[in-house]
PDB file of C-alpha atoms in Angstrom:
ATOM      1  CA  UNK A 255      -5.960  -0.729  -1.900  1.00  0.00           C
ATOM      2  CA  UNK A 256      -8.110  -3.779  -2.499  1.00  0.00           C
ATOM      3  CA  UNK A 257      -8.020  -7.232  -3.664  1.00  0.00           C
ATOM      4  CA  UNK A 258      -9.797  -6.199  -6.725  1.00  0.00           C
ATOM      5  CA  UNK A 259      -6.821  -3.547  -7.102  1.00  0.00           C
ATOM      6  CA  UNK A 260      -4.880  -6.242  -7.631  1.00  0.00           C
ATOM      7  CA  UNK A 261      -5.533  -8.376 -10.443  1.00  0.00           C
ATOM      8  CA  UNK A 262      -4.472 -12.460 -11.135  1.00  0.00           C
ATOM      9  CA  UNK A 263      -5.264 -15.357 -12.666  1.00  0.00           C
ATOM     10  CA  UNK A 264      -3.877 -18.670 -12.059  1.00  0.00           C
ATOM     11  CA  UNK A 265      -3.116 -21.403 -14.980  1.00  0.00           C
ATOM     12  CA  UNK A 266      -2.006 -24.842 -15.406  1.00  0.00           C
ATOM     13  CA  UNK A 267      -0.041 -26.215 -18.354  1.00  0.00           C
ATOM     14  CA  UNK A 268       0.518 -30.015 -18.975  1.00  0.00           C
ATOM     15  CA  UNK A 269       3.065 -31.460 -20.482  1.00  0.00           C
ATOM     16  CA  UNK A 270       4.165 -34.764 -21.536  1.00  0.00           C
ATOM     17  CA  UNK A 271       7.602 -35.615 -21.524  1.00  0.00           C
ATOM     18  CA  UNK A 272       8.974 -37.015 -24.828  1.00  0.00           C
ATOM     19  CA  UNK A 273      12.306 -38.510 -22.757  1.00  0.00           C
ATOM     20  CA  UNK A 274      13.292 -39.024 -18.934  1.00  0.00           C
ATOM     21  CA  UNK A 275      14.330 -35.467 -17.467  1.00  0.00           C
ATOM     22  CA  UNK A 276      16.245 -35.640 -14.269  1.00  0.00           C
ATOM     23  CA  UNK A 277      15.095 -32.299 -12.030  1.00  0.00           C
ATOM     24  CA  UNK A 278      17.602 -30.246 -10.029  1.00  0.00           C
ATOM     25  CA  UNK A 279      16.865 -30.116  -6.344  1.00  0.00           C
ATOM     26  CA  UNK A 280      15.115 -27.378  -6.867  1.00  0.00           C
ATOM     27  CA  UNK A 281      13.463 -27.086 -10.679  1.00  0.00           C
ATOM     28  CA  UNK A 282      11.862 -23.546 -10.533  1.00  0.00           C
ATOM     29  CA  UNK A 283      15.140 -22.053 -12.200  1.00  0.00           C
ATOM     30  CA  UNK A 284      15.043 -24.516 -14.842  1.00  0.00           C
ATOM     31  CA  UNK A 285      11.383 -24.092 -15.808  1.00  0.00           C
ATOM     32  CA  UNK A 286      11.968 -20.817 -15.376  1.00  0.00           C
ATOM     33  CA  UNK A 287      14.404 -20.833 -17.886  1.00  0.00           C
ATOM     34  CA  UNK A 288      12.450 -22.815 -20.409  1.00  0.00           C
ATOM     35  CA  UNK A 289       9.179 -20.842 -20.185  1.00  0.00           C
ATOM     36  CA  UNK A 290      12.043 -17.662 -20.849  1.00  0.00           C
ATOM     37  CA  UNK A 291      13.380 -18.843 -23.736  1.00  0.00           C
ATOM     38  CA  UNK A 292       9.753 -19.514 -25.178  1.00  0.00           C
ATOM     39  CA  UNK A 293       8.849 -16.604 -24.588  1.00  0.00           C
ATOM     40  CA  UNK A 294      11.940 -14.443 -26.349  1.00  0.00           C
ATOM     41  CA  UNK A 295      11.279 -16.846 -29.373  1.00  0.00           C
ATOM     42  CA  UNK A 296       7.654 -15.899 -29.332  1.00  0.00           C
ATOM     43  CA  UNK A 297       8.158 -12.179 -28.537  1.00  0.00           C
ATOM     44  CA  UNK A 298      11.616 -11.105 -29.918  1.00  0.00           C
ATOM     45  CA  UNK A 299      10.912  -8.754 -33.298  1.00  0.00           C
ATOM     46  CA  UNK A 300      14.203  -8.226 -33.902  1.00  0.00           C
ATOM     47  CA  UNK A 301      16.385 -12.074 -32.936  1.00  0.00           C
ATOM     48  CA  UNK A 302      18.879  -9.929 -31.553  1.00  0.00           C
ATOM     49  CA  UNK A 303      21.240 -11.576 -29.474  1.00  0.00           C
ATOM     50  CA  UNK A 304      20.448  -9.473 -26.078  1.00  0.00           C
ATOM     51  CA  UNK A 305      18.247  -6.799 -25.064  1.00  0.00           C
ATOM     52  CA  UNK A 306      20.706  -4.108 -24.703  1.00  0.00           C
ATOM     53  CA  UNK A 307      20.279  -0.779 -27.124  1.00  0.00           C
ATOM     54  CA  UNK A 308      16.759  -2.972 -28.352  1.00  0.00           C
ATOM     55  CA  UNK A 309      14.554   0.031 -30.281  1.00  0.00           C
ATOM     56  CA  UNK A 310      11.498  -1.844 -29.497  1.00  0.00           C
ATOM     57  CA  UNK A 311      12.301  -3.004 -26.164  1.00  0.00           C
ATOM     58  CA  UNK A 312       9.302  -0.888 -24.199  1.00  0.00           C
ATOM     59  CA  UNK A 313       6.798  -2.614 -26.300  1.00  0.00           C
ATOM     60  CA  UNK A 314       8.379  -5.939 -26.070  1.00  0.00           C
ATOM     61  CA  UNK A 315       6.680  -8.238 -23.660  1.00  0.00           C
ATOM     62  CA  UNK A 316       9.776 -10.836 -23.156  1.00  0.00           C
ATOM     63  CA  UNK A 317      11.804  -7.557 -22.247  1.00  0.00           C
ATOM     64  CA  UNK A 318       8.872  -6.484 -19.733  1.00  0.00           C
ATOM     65  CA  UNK A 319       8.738 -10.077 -17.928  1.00  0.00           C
ATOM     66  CA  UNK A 320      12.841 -11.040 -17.995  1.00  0.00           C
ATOM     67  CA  UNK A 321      14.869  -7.831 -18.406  1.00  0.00           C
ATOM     68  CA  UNK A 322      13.110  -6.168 -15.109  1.00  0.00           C
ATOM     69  CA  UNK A 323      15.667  -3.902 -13.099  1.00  0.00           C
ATOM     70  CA  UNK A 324      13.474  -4.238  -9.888  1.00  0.00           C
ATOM     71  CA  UNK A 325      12.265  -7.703  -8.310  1.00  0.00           C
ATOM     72  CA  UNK A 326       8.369  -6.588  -9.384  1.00  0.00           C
ATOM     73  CA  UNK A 327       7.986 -10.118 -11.580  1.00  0.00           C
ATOM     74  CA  UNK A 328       4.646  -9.993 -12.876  1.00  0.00           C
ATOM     75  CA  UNK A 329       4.052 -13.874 -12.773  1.00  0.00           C
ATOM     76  CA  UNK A 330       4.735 -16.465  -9.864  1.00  0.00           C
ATOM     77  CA  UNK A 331       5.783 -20.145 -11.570  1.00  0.00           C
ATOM     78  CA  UNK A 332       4.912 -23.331  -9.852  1.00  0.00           C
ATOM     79  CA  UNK A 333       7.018 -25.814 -10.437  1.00  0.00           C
ATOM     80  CA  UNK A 334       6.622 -29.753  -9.702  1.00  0.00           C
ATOM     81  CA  UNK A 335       7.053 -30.931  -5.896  1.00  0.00           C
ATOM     82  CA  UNK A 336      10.684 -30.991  -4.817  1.00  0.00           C
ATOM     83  CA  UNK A 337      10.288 -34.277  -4.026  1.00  0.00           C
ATOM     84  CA  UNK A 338      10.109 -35.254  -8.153  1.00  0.00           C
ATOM     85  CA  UNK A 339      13.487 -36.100  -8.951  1.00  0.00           C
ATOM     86  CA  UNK A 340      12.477 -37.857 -12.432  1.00  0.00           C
ATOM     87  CA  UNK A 341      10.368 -37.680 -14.598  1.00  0.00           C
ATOM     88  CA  UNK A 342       9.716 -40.399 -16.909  1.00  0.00           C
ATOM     89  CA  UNK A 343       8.776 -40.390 -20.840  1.00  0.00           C
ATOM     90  CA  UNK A 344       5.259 -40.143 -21.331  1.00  0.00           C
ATOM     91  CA  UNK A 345       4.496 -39.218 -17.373  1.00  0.00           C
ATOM     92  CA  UNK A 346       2.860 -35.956 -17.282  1.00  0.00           C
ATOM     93  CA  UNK A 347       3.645 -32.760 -15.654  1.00  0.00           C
ATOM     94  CA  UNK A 348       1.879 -29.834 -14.702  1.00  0.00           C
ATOM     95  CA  UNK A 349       3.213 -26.502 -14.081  1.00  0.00           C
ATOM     96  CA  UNK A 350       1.160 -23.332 -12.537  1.00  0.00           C
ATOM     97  CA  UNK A 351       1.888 -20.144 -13.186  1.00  0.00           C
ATOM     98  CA  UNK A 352      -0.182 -16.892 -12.053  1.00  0.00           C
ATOM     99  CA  UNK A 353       0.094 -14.141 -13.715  1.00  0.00           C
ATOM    100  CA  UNK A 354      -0.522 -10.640 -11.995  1.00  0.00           C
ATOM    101  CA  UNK A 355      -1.107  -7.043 -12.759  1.00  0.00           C
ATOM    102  CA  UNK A 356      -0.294  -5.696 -16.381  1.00  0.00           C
ATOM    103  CA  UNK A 357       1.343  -9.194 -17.250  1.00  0.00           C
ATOM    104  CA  UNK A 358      -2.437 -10.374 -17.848  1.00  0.00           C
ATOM    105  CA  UNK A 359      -2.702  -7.586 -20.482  1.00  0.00           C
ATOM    106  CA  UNK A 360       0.070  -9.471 -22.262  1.00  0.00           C
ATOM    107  CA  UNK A 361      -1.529 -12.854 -22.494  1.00  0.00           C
ATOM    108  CA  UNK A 362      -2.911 -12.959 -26.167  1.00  0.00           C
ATOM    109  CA  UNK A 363       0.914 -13.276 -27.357  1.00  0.00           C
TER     110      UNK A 363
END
């Protein structure tokens, strides 16, 4: 196997924050959770409440990034420095995220 074998792209998204957000020691989870919840809104067909018993769940690219039953995540989220604590209204913030493999296919959603 070689690097070209395995494909990625990094990306950077900025964001300006419309009130102060405190972070969690460790904000990953919570970005994570927001970029999620995007993403279902974006992706989910149907607006069912969960993914269970889905009929279009194979095709569904929310289902194919969160609803994984191995740890094989196709993307790898960067989240601001633990050392931000706060982020004030109007201050900027950038997240990276890198997006590997088949989830690159997916990006025109």
């Amino acid at each position: 196997m070689t690097l070209a074998d395995f494909p990625a792209a990094r990306y950077r998204f900025t964001f300006e924050m419309e009130q102060v957000l405190q972070l969690p020691f460790y904000s990953g989870s919570l970005f994570r959770g927001v970029f999620g919840r995007a993403l279902r809104q974006l992706a989910c067909m149907t607006r069912a409440r969960t993914c269970e018993g889905c009929p279009v769940k194979s095709q569904c690219h929310y289902a194919q990034i969160f609803d994984l039953q191995d740890a094989s995540l196709p993307y790898v989220l960067i989240p601001p420095p633990i050392t931000v604590r706060t982020i004030e209204q109007g201050m900027p913030v950038n997240i990276e995220m890198t997006l590997i493999g088949p989830a690159l296919d997916k990006l025109a959603i």
